[in-house]
Amino acid sequence: MAVLPAAERRLVVLVSGSGTNLQALIDASTDPSYGARVVAVGADRDGIEGLARAERHGLPAFAHRLRDAPTREAWDAGLADAVAAHEPDLVVLAGFMKLVGPAFLARFPGAVVNTHPALCPSFPGTTGPADALAYGVKVTGATLFVVDDGVDTGPIVAQAVVPVEDDDDVASLHERIKVAERAMLVDAVGRLAREGYTITDRKVRIGA
Ligand code: GRF
């Protein structure tokens, strides 16, 4: 295992799909001044590009499938164990398409963040870009938030805004969101790692 500088925060990233947000974090952390490094990648399924990216970078990677667990609670606790084994300072849900539960959140209090492809509190859930398009909003974007026990309801760390174009379909809109989302994620996670943060009521404050 690599020996990390004391100031380099350990990130465990959970994914369910292509892992382009994961890749952006891996790429950012090749610069030692970034302040954080991806130390492991987990998923809720096998055979996805997100896990392949981890393996290509020599990172520990694991799949923890709901269907292999006797109950949702057992899956949640097992996922917490699998993540905790890598001693994260911050757990980043980057396109992880399962809700983590109370046992998971209790293991990493205030240290689980999720990126969502909409401007919270608008359009929570798994169809944010499609819902924004159907509603007819003129701007949408991405939100990084500290995960709580709701669906995309936690205290907001950062947001990025993109326009909705007249000829957008869901794919083109989501792709534009993802470009902004990756930049926002890399910037915000780096700042959280380097400067620290506090959460007071719903307010996340980065730095002293
Ligand atoms: C991101 O837009 C994320 O917010 C959403 O799914 C997408 C994942 O993209 N939940 P990727 O796997 O990081 O490429």
Short mmCIF file of C-alpha atoms and ligand atoms in Angstrom, two decimals:
data_model
loop_
_atom_site.label_atom_id
_atom_site.label_comp_id
_atom_site.label_asym_id
_atom_site.label_seq_id
_atom_site.Cartn_x
_atom_site.Cartn_y
_atom_site.Cartn_z
CA MET A 1 0.00 0.00 0.00
CA ALA A 2 1.24 3.48 -0.82
CA VAL A 3 2.28 5.70 2.08
CA LEU A 4 0.34 8.93 1.82
CA PRO A 5 1.54 12.33 3.00
CA ALA A 6 -0.22 13.30 6.22
CA ALA A 7 -2.17 16.07 4.50
CA GLU A 8 -3.42 13.88 1.67
CA ARG A 9 -6.99 12.88 2.40
CA ARG A 10 -8.14 9.41 1.48
CA LEU A 11 -11.12 9.15 -0.87
CA VAL A 12 -13.19 6.01 -1.37
CA VAL A 13 -15.38 6.49 -4.44
CA LEU A 14 -18.56 4.48 -5.10
CA VAL A 15 -19.86 4.16 -8.68
CA SER A 16 -22.50 2.32 -10.68
CA GLY A 17 -21.63 3.16 -14.27
CA SER A 18 -19.11 4.71 -16.59
CA GLY A 19 -17.14 6.44 -13.86
CA THR A 20 -16.18 9.66 -15.64
CA ASN A 21 -16.55 11.56 -12.37
CA LEU A 22 -14.30 8.97 -10.73
CA GLN A 23 -11.79 9.43 -13.56
CA ALA A 24 -11.76 13.19 -12.99
CA LEU A 25 -10.91 12.63 -9.32
CA ILE A 26 -8.19 10.10 -10.17
CA ASP A 27 -6.69 12.51 -12.70
CA ALA A 28 -6.81 15.45 -10.26
CA SER A 29 -5.08 13.46 -7.55
CA THR A 30 -2.04 12.77 -9.72
CA ASP A 31 -1.04 16.30 -8.62
CA PRO A 32 0.24 15.99 -5.02
CA SER A 33 -0.96 19.51 -4.26
CA TYR A 34 -4.56 18.42 -4.85
CA GLY A 35 -4.72 17.26 -1.23
CA ALA A 36 -6.76 14.10 -1.76
CA ARG A 37 -6.21 10.73 -3.39
CA VAL A 38 -8.59 7.99 -4.49
CA VAL A 39 -7.54 4.91 -2.47
CA ALA A 40 -10.32 2.49 -3.46
CA VAL A 41 -13.39 2.20 -5.67
CA GLY A 42 -16.57 0.30 -4.86
CA ALA A 43 -19.67 -0.49 -6.86
CA ASP A 44 -23.06 -2.08 -6.44
CA ARG A 45 -22.58 -4.20 -9.59
CA ASP A 46 -19.94 -6.06 -11.57
CA GLY A 47 -18.68 -5.45 -15.07
CA ILE A 48 -18.90 -1.68 -15.23
CA GLU A 49 -16.45 0.77 -16.73
CA GLY A 50 -16.08 2.51 -13.37
CA LEU A 51 -14.50 -0.62 -11.86
CA ALA A 52 -12.37 -1.15 -14.95
CA ARG A 53 -11.02 2.39 -14.61
CA ALA A 54 -10.01 1.63 -11.02
CA GLU A 55 -8.26 -1.56 -12.05
CA ARG A 56 -6.41 0.20 -14.86
CA HIS A 57 -5.06 2.65 -12.28
CA GLY A 58 -4.04 -0.14 -9.90
CA LEU A 59 -6.63 0.87 -7.33
CA PRO A 60 -8.38 -1.67 -5.10
CA ALA A 61 -11.88 -2.22 -6.52
CA PHE A 62 -14.81 -4.17 -5.17
CA ALA A 63 -18.42 -4.92 -6.08
CA HIS A 64 -20.96 -5.27 -3.30
CA ARG A 65 -24.23 -6.44 -4.82
CA LEU A 66 -27.61 -6.02 -3.17
CA ARG A 67 -28.79 -9.34 -4.54
CA ASP A 68 -26.01 -11.18 -2.67
CA ALA A 69 -27.14 -9.82 0.71
CA PRO A 70 -29.98 -11.36 2.74
CA THR A 71 -31.54 -7.95 3.52
CA ARG A 72 -31.13 -4.32 2.53
CA GLU A 73 -29.82 -3.63 6.05
CA ALA A 74 -27.21 -6.37 5.72
CA TRP A 75 -26.14 -4.98 2.34
CA ASP A 76 -25.82 -1.51 3.83
CA ALA A 77 -23.74 -2.69 6.79
CA GLY A 78 -21.56 -4.84 4.54
CA LEU A 79 -20.96 -1.91 2.22
CA ALA A 80 -19.92 0.18 5.21
CA ASP A 81 -17.44 -2.54 6.24
CA ALA A 82 -16.02 -2.76 2.72
CA VAL A 83 -15.54 1.01 2.53
CA ALA A 84 -14.21 1.35 6.09
CA ALA A 85 -11.49 -1.21 5.31
CA HIS A 86 -9.87 1.51 3.18
CA GLU A 87 -9.96 4.09 6.00
CA PRO A 88 -11.51 6.97 4.04
CA ASP A 89 -11.48 10.57 5.15
CA LEU A 90 -14.25 11.21 2.63
CA VAL A 91 -16.61 8.82 0.81
CA VAL A 92 -17.65 10.14 -2.60
CA LEU A 93 -20.78 8.75 -4.25
CA ALA A 94 -20.11 9.51 -7.92
CA GLY A 95 -22.97 8.10 -9.95
CA PHE A 96 -23.72 5.47 -7.29
CA MET A 97 -27.30 4.46 -8.05
CA LYS A 98 -28.27 3.02 -4.64
CA LEU A 99 -29.36 4.86 -1.54
CA VAL A 100 -27.02 4.22 1.36
CA GLY A 101 -28.79 3.60 4.65
CA PRO A 102 -28.49 4.58 8.31
CA ALA A 103 -25.82 2.02 9.20
CA PHE A 104 -23.61 3.26 6.38
CA LEU A 105 -24.05 6.93 7.23
CA ALA A 106 -23.41 6.29 10.94
CA ARG A 107 -19.97 4.88 10.10
CA PHE A 108 -18.86 8.03 8.25
CA PRO A 109 -20.69 10.91 9.94
CA GLY A 110 -20.72 14.06 7.82
CA ALA A 111 -18.17 12.47 5.48
CA VAL A 112 -20.29 11.02 2.66
CA VAL A 113 -20.88 13.31 -0.32
CA ASN A 114 -22.94 12.64 -3.42
CA THR A 115 -23.04 14.32 -6.80
CA HIS A 116 -26.47 14.74 -8.34
CA PRO A 117 -27.17 15.88 -11.93
CA ALA A 118 -29.65 18.65 -11.07
CA LEU A 119 -29.79 21.81 -8.98
CA CYS A 120 -31.05 20.60 -5.62
CA PRO A 121 -33.68 20.83 -4.28
CA SER A 122 -35.10 20.55 -7.81
CA PHE A 123 -35.44 17.19 -9.51
CA PRO A 124 -34.25 14.65 -6.93
CA GLY A 125 -33.98 10.97 -7.78
CA THR A 126 -32.56 9.00 -10.66
CA THR A 127 -34.03 10.97 -13.57
CA GLY A 128 -32.82 14.52 -12.85
CA PRO A 129 -31.86 15.52 -16.42
CA ALA A 130 -35.07 14.08 -17.92
CA ASP A 131 -37.20 15.74 -15.25
CA ALA A 132 -35.52 19.12 -15.84
CA LEU A 133 -36.09 18.80 -19.58
CA ALA A 134 -39.73 17.80 -19.14
CA TYR A 135 -40.36 20.68 -16.75
CA GLY A 136 -38.97 23.18 -19.23
CA VAL A 137 -36.44 24.90 -16.98
CA LYS A 138 -33.93 27.14 -18.75
CA VAL A 139 -31.01 26.28 -16.49
CA THR A 140 -30.12 23.14 -14.59
CA GLY A 141 -26.84 21.71 -13.37
CA ALA A 142 -25.21 19.57 -10.75
CA THR A 143 -25.06 19.59 -6.96
CA LEU A 144 -22.55 18.12 -4.53
CA PHE A 145 -24.12 17.56 -1.13
CA VAL A 146 -23.44 15.85 2.18
CA VAL A 147 -25.61 12.76 2.24
CA ASP A 148 -28.37 12.58 4.84
CA ASP A 149 -31.26 10.15 5.21
CA GLY A 150 -33.33 11.68 2.40
CA VAL A 151 -33.16 11.44 -1.37
CA ASP A 152 -30.82 14.21 -2.60
CA THR A 153 -31.76 16.40 0.37
CA GLY A 154 -28.49 16.86 2.26
CA PRO A 155 -26.58 20.08 2.99
CA ILE A 156 -25.19 21.54 -0.23
CA VAL A 157 -21.42 21.79 -0.74
CA ALA A 158 -21.31 23.18 -4.29
CA GLN A 159 -23.44 23.66 -7.39
CA ALA A 160 -22.71 24.23 -11.07
CA VAL A 161 -25.21 25.70 -13.53
CA VAL A 162 -25.63 24.87 -17.22
CA PRO A 163 -28.14 26.18 -19.78
CA VAL A 164 -30.88 23.99 -21.23
CA GLU A 165 -30.85 24.44 -25.02
CA ASP A 166 -34.01 24.37 -27.13
CA ASP A 167 -32.94 21.30 -29.08
CA ASP A 168 -31.64 19.29 -26.12
CA ASP A 169 -32.61 15.69 -25.56
CA VAL A 170 -31.89 13.90 -22.29
CA ALA A 171 -28.52 12.62 -23.52
CA SER A 172 -27.24 15.99 -24.74
CA LEU A 173 -28.42 17.75 -21.60
CA HIS A 174 -26.94 15.13 -19.27
CA GLU A 175 -23.63 15.27 -21.15
CA ARG A 176 -23.48 19.07 -20.73
CA ILE A 177 -24.29 18.66 -17.04
CA LYS A 178 -21.57 16.06 -16.64
CA VAL A 179 -18.88 18.35 -18.04
CA ALA A 180 -19.77 20.97 -15.42
CA GLU A 181 -20.33 18.29 -12.76
CA ARG A 182 -16.84 16.83 -13.10
CA ALA A 183 -15.20 20.25 -12.76
CA MET A 184 -17.39 21.13 -9.77
CA LEU A 185 -16.70 17.78 -8.09
CA VAL A 186 -12.94 18.00 -8.51
CA ASP A 187 -12.85 21.59 -7.28
CA ALA A 188 -15.13 21.02 -4.27
CA VAL A 189 -13.59 17.72 -3.11
CA GLY A 190 -10.13 19.29 -3.32
CA ARG A 191 -11.25 22.24 -1.24
CA LEU A 192 -12.94 20.00 1.33
CA ALA A 193 -9.74 17.98 1.60
CA ARG A 194 -7.31 20.90 1.78
CA GLU A 195 -9.34 23.33 3.85
CA GLY A 196 -11.68 21.19 5.94
CA TYR A 197 -15.34 22.03 6.45
CA THR A 198 -18.08 22.47 9.00
CA ILE A 199 -21.79 21.73 8.73
CA THR A 200 -24.10 23.97 10.74
CA ASP A 201 -27.80 23.23 10.25
CA ARG A 202 -27.95 23.10 6.44
CA LYS A 203 -24.92 25.30 5.84
CA VAL A 204 -21.67 23.78 4.68
CA ARG A 205 -18.73 26.12 5.19
CA ILE A 206 -15.38 25.22 3.67
CA GLY A 207 -12.28 26.43 5.52
CA ALA A 208 -11.93 28.19 8.86
C1 GRF B 1 -23.58 11.61 -13.08
O1 GRF B 1 -24.23 12.61 -13.80
C2 GRF B 1 -24.16 11.44 -11.70
O2 GRF B 1 -24.51 12.63 -11.08
C3 GRF B 1 -25.39 10.63 -12.05
O3 GRF B 1 -24.93 9.68 -12.98
C4 GRF B 1 -23.83 10.23 -13.68
C5 GRF B 1 -22.67 9.32 -13.51
O4 GRF B 1 -21.70 9.55 -14.48
N1 GRF B 1 -26.03 10.07 -10.89
P1 GRF B 1 -20.29 8.82 -14.44
O5 GRF B 1 -20.52 7.35 -14.11
O6 GRF B 1 -19.43 9.49 -13.42
O7 GRF B 1 -19.75 8.97 -15.83
#
